Structures are given as C-alpha cells and as structure tokens.
XYZ file of C-alpha atoms in Angstrom:
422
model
C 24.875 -24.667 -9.606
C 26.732 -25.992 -12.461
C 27.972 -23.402 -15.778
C 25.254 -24.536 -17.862
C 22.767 -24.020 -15.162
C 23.140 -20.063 -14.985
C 22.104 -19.378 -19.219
C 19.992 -16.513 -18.822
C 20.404 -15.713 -14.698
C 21.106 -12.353 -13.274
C 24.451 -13.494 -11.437
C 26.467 -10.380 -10.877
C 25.400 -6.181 -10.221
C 28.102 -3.818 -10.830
C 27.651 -0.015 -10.049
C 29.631 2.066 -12.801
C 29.848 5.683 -10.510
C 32.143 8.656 -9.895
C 32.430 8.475 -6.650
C 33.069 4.570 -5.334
C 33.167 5.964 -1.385
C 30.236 8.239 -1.532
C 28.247 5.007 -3.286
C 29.644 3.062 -0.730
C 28.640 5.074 2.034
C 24.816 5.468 0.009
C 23.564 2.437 -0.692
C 24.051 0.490 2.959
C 21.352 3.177 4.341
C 19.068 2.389 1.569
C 19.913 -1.549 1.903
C 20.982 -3.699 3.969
C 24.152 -3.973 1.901
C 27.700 -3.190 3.134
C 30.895 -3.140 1.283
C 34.630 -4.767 2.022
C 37.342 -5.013 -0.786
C 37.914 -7.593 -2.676
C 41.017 -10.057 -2.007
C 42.001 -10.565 -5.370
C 42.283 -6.838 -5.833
C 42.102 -4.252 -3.180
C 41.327 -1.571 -5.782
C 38.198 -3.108 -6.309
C 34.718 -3.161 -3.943
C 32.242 -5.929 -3.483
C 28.603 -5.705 -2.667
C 28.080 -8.193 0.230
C 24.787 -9.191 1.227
C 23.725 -11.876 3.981
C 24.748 -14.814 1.604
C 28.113 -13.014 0.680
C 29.024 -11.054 -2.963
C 26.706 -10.218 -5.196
C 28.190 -7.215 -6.765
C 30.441 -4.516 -7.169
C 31.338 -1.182 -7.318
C 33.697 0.707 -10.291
C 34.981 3.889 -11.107
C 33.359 5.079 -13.944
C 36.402 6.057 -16.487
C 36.894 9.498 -17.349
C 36.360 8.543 -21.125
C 32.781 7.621 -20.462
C 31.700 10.280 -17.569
C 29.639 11.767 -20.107
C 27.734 8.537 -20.043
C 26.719 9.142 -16.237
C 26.597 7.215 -13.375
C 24.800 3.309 -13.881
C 24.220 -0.096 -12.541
C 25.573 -2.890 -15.388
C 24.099 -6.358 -15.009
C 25.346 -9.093 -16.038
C 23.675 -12.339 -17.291
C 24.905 -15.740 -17.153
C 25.888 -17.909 -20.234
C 27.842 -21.159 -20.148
C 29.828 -20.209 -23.402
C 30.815 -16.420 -23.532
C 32.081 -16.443 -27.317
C 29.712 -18.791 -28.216
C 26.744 -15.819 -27.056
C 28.749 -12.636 -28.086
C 28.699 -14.399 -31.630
C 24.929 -14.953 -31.594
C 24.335 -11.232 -30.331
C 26.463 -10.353 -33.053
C 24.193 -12.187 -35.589
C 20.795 -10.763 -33.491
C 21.989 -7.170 -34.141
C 23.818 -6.584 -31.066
C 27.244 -4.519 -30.626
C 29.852 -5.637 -28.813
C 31.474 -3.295 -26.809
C 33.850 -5.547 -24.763
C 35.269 -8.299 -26.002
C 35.335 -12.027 -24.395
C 38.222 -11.445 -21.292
C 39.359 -13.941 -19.585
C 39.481 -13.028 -15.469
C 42.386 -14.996 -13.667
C 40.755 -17.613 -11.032
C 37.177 -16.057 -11.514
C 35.907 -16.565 -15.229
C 35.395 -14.837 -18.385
C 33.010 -12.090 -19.610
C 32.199 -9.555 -22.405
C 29.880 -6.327 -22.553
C 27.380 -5.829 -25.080
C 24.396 -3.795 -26.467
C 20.837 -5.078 -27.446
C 20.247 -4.013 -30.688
C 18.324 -1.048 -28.868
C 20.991 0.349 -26.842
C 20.426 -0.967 -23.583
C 23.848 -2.542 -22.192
C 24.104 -5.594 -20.212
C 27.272 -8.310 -19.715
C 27.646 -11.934 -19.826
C 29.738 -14.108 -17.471
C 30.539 -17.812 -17.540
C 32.569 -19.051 -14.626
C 35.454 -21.320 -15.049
C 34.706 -25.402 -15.969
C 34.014 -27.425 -13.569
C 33.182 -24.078 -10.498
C 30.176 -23.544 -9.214
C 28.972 -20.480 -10.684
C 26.040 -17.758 -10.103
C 25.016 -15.518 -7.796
C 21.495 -14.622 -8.459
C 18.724 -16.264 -10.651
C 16.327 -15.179 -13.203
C 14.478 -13.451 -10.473
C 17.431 -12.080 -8.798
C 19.511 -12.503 -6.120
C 18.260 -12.250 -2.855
C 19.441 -8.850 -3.103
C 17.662 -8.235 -6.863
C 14.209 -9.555 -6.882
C 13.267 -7.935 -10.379
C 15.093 -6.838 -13.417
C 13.451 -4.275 -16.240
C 14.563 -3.461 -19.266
C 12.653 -0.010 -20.814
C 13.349 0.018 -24.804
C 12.297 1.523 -27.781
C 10.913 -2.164 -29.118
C 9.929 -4.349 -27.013
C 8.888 -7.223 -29.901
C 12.081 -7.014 -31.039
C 14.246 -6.989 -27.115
C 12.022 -10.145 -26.393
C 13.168 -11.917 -29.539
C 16.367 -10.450 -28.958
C 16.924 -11.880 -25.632
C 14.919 -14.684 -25.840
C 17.276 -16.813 -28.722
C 20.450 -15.479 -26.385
C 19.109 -16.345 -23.328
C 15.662 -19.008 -24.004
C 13.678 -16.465 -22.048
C 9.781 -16.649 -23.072
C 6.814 -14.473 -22.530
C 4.881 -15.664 -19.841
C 1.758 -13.083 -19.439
C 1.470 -9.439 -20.387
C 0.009 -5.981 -18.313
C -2.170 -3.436 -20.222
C -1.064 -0.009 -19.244
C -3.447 1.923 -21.010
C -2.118 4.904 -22.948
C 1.261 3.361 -21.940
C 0.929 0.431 -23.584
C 2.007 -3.204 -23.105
C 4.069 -4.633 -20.131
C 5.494 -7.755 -21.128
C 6.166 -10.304 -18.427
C 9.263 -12.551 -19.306
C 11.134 -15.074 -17.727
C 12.483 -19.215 -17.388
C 10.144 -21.854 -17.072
C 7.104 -19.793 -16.972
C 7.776 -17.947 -14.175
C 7.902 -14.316 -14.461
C 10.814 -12.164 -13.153
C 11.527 -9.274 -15.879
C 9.405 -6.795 -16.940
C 9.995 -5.118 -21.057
C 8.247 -2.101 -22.008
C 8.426 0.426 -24.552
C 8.893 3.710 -23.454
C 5.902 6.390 -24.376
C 6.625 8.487 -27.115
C 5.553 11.816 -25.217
C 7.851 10.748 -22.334
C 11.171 9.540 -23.504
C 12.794 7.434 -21.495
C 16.102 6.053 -21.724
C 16.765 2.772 -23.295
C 18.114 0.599 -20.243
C 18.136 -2.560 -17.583
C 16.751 -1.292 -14.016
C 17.448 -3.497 -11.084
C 14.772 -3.695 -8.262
C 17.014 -4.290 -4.758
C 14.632 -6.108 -2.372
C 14.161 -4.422 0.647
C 12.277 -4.932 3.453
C 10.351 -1.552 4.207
C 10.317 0.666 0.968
C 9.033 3.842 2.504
C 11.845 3.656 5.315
C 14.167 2.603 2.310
C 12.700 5.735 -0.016
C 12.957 8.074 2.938
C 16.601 7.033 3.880
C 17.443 7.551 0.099
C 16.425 11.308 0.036
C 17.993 11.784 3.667
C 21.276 10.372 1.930
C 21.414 12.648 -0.920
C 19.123 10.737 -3.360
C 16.192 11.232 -5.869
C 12.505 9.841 -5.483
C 11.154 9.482 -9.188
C 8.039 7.836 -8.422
C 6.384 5.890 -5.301
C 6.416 4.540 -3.274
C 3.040 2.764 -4.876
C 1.830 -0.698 -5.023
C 1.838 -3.164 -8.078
C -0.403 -5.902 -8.772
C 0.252 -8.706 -7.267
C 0.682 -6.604 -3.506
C 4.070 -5.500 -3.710
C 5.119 -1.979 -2.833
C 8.053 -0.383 -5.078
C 9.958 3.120 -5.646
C 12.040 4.413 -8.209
C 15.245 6.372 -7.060
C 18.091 8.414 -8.188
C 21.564 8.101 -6.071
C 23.667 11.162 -5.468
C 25.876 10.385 -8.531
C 22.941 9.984 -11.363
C 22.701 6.203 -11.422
C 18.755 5.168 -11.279
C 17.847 1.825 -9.054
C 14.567 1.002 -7.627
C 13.530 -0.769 -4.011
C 10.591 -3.315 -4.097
C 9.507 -4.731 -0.905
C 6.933 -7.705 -0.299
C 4.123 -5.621 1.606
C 4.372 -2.127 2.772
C 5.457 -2.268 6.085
C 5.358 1.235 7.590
C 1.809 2.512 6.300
C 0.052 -1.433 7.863
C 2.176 -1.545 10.735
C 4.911 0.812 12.251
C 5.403 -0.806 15.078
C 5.633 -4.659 13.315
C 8.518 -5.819 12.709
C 8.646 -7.403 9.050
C 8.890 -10.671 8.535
C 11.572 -12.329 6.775
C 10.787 -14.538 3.407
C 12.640 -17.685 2.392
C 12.681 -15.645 -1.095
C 11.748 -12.515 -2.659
C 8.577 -12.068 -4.365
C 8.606 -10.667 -7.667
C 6.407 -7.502 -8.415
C 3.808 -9.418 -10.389
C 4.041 -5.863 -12.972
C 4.651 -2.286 -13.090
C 2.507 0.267 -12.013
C -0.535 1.546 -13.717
C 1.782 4.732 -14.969
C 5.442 4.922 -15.772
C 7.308 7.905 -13.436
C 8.448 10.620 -15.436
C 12.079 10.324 -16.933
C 14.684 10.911 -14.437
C 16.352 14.253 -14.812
C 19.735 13.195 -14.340
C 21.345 12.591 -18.070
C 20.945 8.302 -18.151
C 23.555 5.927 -18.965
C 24.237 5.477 -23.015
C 25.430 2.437 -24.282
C 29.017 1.906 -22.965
C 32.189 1.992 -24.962
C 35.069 -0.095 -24.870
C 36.283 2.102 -22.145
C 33.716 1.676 -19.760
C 33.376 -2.082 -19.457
C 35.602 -3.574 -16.637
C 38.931 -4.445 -16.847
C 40.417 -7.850 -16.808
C 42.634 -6.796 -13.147
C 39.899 -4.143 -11.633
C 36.363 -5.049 -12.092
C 35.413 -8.658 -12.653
C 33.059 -10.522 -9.964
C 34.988 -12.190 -7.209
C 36.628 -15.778 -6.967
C 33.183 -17.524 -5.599
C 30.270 -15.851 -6.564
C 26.982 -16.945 -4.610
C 25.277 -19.772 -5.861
C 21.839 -18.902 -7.535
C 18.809 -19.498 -5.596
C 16.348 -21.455 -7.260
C 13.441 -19.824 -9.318
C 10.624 -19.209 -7.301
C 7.045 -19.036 -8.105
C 6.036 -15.241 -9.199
C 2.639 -13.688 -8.145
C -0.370 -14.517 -10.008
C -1.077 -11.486 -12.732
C -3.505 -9.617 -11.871
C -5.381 -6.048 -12.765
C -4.104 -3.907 -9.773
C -6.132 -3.416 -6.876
C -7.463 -0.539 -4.856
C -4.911 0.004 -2.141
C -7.058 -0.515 1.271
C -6.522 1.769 3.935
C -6.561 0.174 7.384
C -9.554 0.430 9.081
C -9.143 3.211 11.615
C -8.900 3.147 15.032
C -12.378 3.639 16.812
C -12.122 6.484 19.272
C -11.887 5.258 23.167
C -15.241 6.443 24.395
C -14.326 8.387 27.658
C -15.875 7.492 30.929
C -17.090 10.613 33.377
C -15.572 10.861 36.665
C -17.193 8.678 39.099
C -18.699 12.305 41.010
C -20.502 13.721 37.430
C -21.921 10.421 37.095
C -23.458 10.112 40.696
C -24.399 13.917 39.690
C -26.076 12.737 36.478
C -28.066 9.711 38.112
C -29.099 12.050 41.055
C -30.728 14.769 38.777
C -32.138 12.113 36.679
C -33.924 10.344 39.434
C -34.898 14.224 40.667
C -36.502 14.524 36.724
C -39.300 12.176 37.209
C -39.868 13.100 40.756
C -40.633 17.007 39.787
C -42.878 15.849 36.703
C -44.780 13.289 39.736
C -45.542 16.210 41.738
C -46.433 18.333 38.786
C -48.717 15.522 38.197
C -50.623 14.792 41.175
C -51.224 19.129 41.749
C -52.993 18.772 38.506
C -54.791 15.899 39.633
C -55.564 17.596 43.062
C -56.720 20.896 41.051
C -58.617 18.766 39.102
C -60.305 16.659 42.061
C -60.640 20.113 43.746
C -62.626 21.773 40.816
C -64.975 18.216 40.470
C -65.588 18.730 44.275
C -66.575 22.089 44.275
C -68.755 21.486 40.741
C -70.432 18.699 42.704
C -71.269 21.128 45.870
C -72.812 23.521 43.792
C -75.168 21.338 41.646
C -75.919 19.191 44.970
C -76.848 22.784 46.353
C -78.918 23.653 43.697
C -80.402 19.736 43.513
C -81.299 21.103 47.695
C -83.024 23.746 46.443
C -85.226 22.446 43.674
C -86.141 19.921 45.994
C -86.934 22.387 49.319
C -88.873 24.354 47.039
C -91.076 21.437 45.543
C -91.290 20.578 49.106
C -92.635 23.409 50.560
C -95.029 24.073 47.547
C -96.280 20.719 47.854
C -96.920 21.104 51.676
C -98.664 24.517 50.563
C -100.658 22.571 48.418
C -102.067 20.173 51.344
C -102.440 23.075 53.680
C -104.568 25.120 51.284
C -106.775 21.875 50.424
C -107.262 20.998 54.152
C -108.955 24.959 54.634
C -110.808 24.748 51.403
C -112.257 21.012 52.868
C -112.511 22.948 56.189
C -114.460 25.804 54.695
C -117.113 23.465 52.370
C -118.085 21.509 55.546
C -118.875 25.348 57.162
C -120.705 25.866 54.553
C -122.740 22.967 54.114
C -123.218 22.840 57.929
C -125.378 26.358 57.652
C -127.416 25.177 55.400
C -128.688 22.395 56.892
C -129.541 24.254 60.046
C-alpha cells in the first residue's frame, strides 16, 4: 500500500499503561495476541498478531499517570505537517509535534477539538506503509469515538481525513449513532455521550476476537472489568466492553456468538472481520476507572522508545460492512427435545399382557350379563307358557263340560218325550 493510500486508516494501536509486563501478560488471554520486543529498540514491545505488528505497548510517563491507563490510535496521513496544520486550523491542539522516527517514519499527537486524542503517522517515501484499514486491522475491526459533539467530530475528521457519513442508528433517549467511514463503507461509530451519563470524550478500539464470551470471561479471570455485554448489535455481531487491570478501556467484537449457538463448534475463520453494523440499543454505564484526558507533551511517544516498527503490516483492503439494520430479537436455539425413554423389554411384555387380560375380563363380564339376561327371558317365557297351559286346560275342560251336560239334557228330553207317547 503506497503513503497516499493510508489518509484516514487505522495503521498502528499503542497501549499507554503502568505496567508494560502485567499488559503483556493480559491481553494474549483475552486475544490471540502475543508480544516480542522490538529490534530497533529492546525497550520497546510490539503487538504481533498472525500477519505480524500491529501495535505496541508504552510506559505511561509519570507526568501523565494522572491521565490513567489508555489505548492511542493512530491514523494514517501521507503528509504529517501538512495534517497537524489543518487540525490546527479545525480547532485541534497539538500535543506532539511532527517527529521524525529513524528508518520507520514520522508522526505527531493531537486532540480533536473535543478532547479525544488520536496520532497520525506517514511512513517514509517510497515504503510500503499501513497496518490496518479504515475498518481495522485484522486485529481492530471497529474504531469509536464517544464526544461531546458529534456534528462537529464528523466535520472535524472528515476535512482531515475525507471520512463521510454513510448511515446513522437511532438510540432512543441516547440519541444518534453516526456511522462513518471511506467509500461508503462503514467502520467507525461517533456518538455523543448522554448528558445524565457522562462519559469520557475518547477513541475505543474493538479487537476482533473469535468467541467474545470466552474472551469476556478470560478478561475477568485475568484481572479485568466487564462494563457491558456481552450483547448483540445489529447487523449479528456479538460485542463487550472491558476494563484491563491497569484502567485502560478496550472492547472485543466477534462475528457470531460462538459459545451460547455452539460450545462444542469450533468457529470458523473469516477472510476479514465484519464490522458491528452499530452500537447497542443502550450505551454501558461509564467505566469507573478515572479515563484517559487528553495527553500532554509528555505522554506522546518518544522519537527512540515508542514509534511503530520498521515494516508495519500492509492494510487490508476495505471490506463491505453489514447492512444497517434496527436490531433484532436475539433467538434462542431451539431446545433440545427430551429423548423419550423406552421401558425395559419385561414391563412392556407386562403392559401388553394385562392389556390383552383388560378386554378379556370386560368379555366375560359381558357374556354373564348376557347369560343372566337369557336366563331371566327363559324363565319369563316358562311362566307365561305355564299360565298360556292353564288358560287353555281350563277352556278345555269347560268346553268338554259343556258337551257332556248337553248330551244328558238331549238324553233326558228323548225320556221325556218317550213317556208321553206311550
């Protein structure tokens, strides 16, 4: 990537803290960062990710502990006077002049007219410069600056550096997100902070990860803070905001959230980080470790101790961001339907064996009725067939009566008439 190529890319990190070997132990169990020194000056430790250097690490000077613990970023300009000078006109302070770093480059601190304190870096003519782009190194996927204006940070940074808004996030009561970055592609969030929860004026870099709960959880093992998260953004990104053991804030974003869909998956890797599309729907509360004010002379790097190395990593090229989007409900995974449990082969012959015995017993049951039934017809039958036999033997006998008495009465006229004729 040529100089001119880096104007407004995020090509160096550099951790400002107290403690340089308790940051360096920190951050590699958070990350998948380790350290080494640097060749050019032993004093001084790089960040080394899978692509090589992408930061450093720097004792904060005694003349600015007050200032805390912090992470300075630094942005990349192909003339380093040339910007300080139109900062200078913008309303920003300078608070390290243009140095010139043997075999490396050259590079200056400033202030936005804010507060919030970033540096610029041009490499040497004719190197190839740049270790990140506008959406970070592989290391950085998203950069966010919380001010007290953001109108005026966006024009601010926008004639230094040609970024341009490219969508914004309604936050409610919070207010407006602003999504900035190059050629329409959005990599840096701006916000104004609330007025009933101060916050800082600052730049917050998002370290890309690839599990942020494992990440979040190793940071509070370590010694860290958890602020807020981890949550999901729009755009299906998971971040959390963190707190090392010195004071300096960071955050972790990762692409999907890896341990809540799938503990046992291993993630996958991504050609690039995606960029969280925005913020969450509400701000975390403001850290309670004192933040970083704008640095003085004394706490920008010095020309032999703190500059990036020789050959920083090239930038990556600017990747397509995440369509903007109203966040979505977070949806569980469906859960696990219970295994229905089979009985032991012995209970189920049991259960078959009384069920065929159920309609055997209600059979029998059956076919008594019947019989008692049949039984009770029979007997009904007998006794009107009996009484049937005596109607009948009694007409019977009265009509054989009837005949009998007749026959005498016949017997007894022809007496009679017999007498008189003799």
């Amino acid at each position: 990537m040529s100089n001119a190529d880096i104007r407004g890319r995020f090509v160096w990190h550099e951790l400002m803290t107290t403690d340089i070997k308790a940051a360096g132990a920190f951050y590699p169990k958070v990350t998948a960062w380790r350290t080494q020194a640097w060749d050019k000056d032993p004093s001084y430790t790089l960040w080394v990710g899978a692509k090589g250097p992408f930061g450093g690490i720097r004792a904060l000077p005694d003349a600015a502990r007050a200032a805390g613990s912090h992470w300075l970023p630094y942005i990349g300009t192909p003339d380093v006077d040339a910007t300080v000078q139109t900062a200078q006109r913008l309303g920003g302070r300078v608070t390290m002049g243009a140095t010139d770093i043997p075999d490396t480059g050259r590079m200056a601190v400033l202030a936005d007219p804010q507060g919030a304190a970033f540096a610029l870096f041009a490499a040497p003519p004719g190197s190839q410069a740049g270790s990140g782009s506008s959406s970070g190194s592989p290391e950085f996927s998203w950069h966010e600056l919380t001010t007290t204006d953001a109108e005026a940070a966006l024009r601010f940074y926008g004639e230094l550096f040609g970024w341009t808004e490219v969508g914004k996030h309604d936050m409610g009561p919070m207010g407006v997100y602003h999504l900035v970055g190059m050629q329409g592609a959005p990599s840096i969030g701006m916000y104004k902070a609330a007025p009933d929860k101060p916050m800082p004026t600052q730049w917050m870099s998002y370290a890309h990860v690839t599990d942020v709960d494992k990440s979040a959880n190793a940071a509070k093992a370590a010694g860290g803070k958890l602020v807020h998260g981890p949550m999901e953004v729009p755009g299906g990104t998971w971040i959390a905001h963190l707190i090392d053991p010195q004071g300096a804030v960071f955050a972790v974003h990762a692409d999907k959230r890896v341990s809540a869909a799938a503990p046992a998956a291993q993630p996958a890797k991504s050609a690039a980080p995606k960029s969280p599309a925005a913020p969450p729907a509400a701000k975390p509360a403001p850290p309670t470790v004192k933040a970083p004010s704008t640095p003085t002379a004394g706490t920008a790097p010095t020309t032999s101790a703190s500059a990036p190395p020789a050959k920083p990593k090239p930038a990556p090229s600017v990747s397509a961001a995440p369509t903007v989007s109203a966040p979505s409900a977070t949806k569980a995974p469906p859960a696990a339907k219970p295994a229905v449990k089979k009985a032991p082969a012995k209970k189920a012959g049991k259960k078959k064996a009384a069920a065929k015995k159920r309609p055997q017993r209600k059979s029998k049951s059956a076919a008594k009725k019947a019989a008692r039934r049949s039984s009770t017809k029979r007997k009904t039958a007998k006794k009107r067939a009996k009484k049937t036999s005596r109607r009948r033997s009694s007409a019977g006998g009265f009509a054989v009566a009837k005949r009998f008495a007749v026959k005498q009465a016949d017997s007894l006229l022809k007496r009679l008439r017999g007498k008189k004729h003799r």
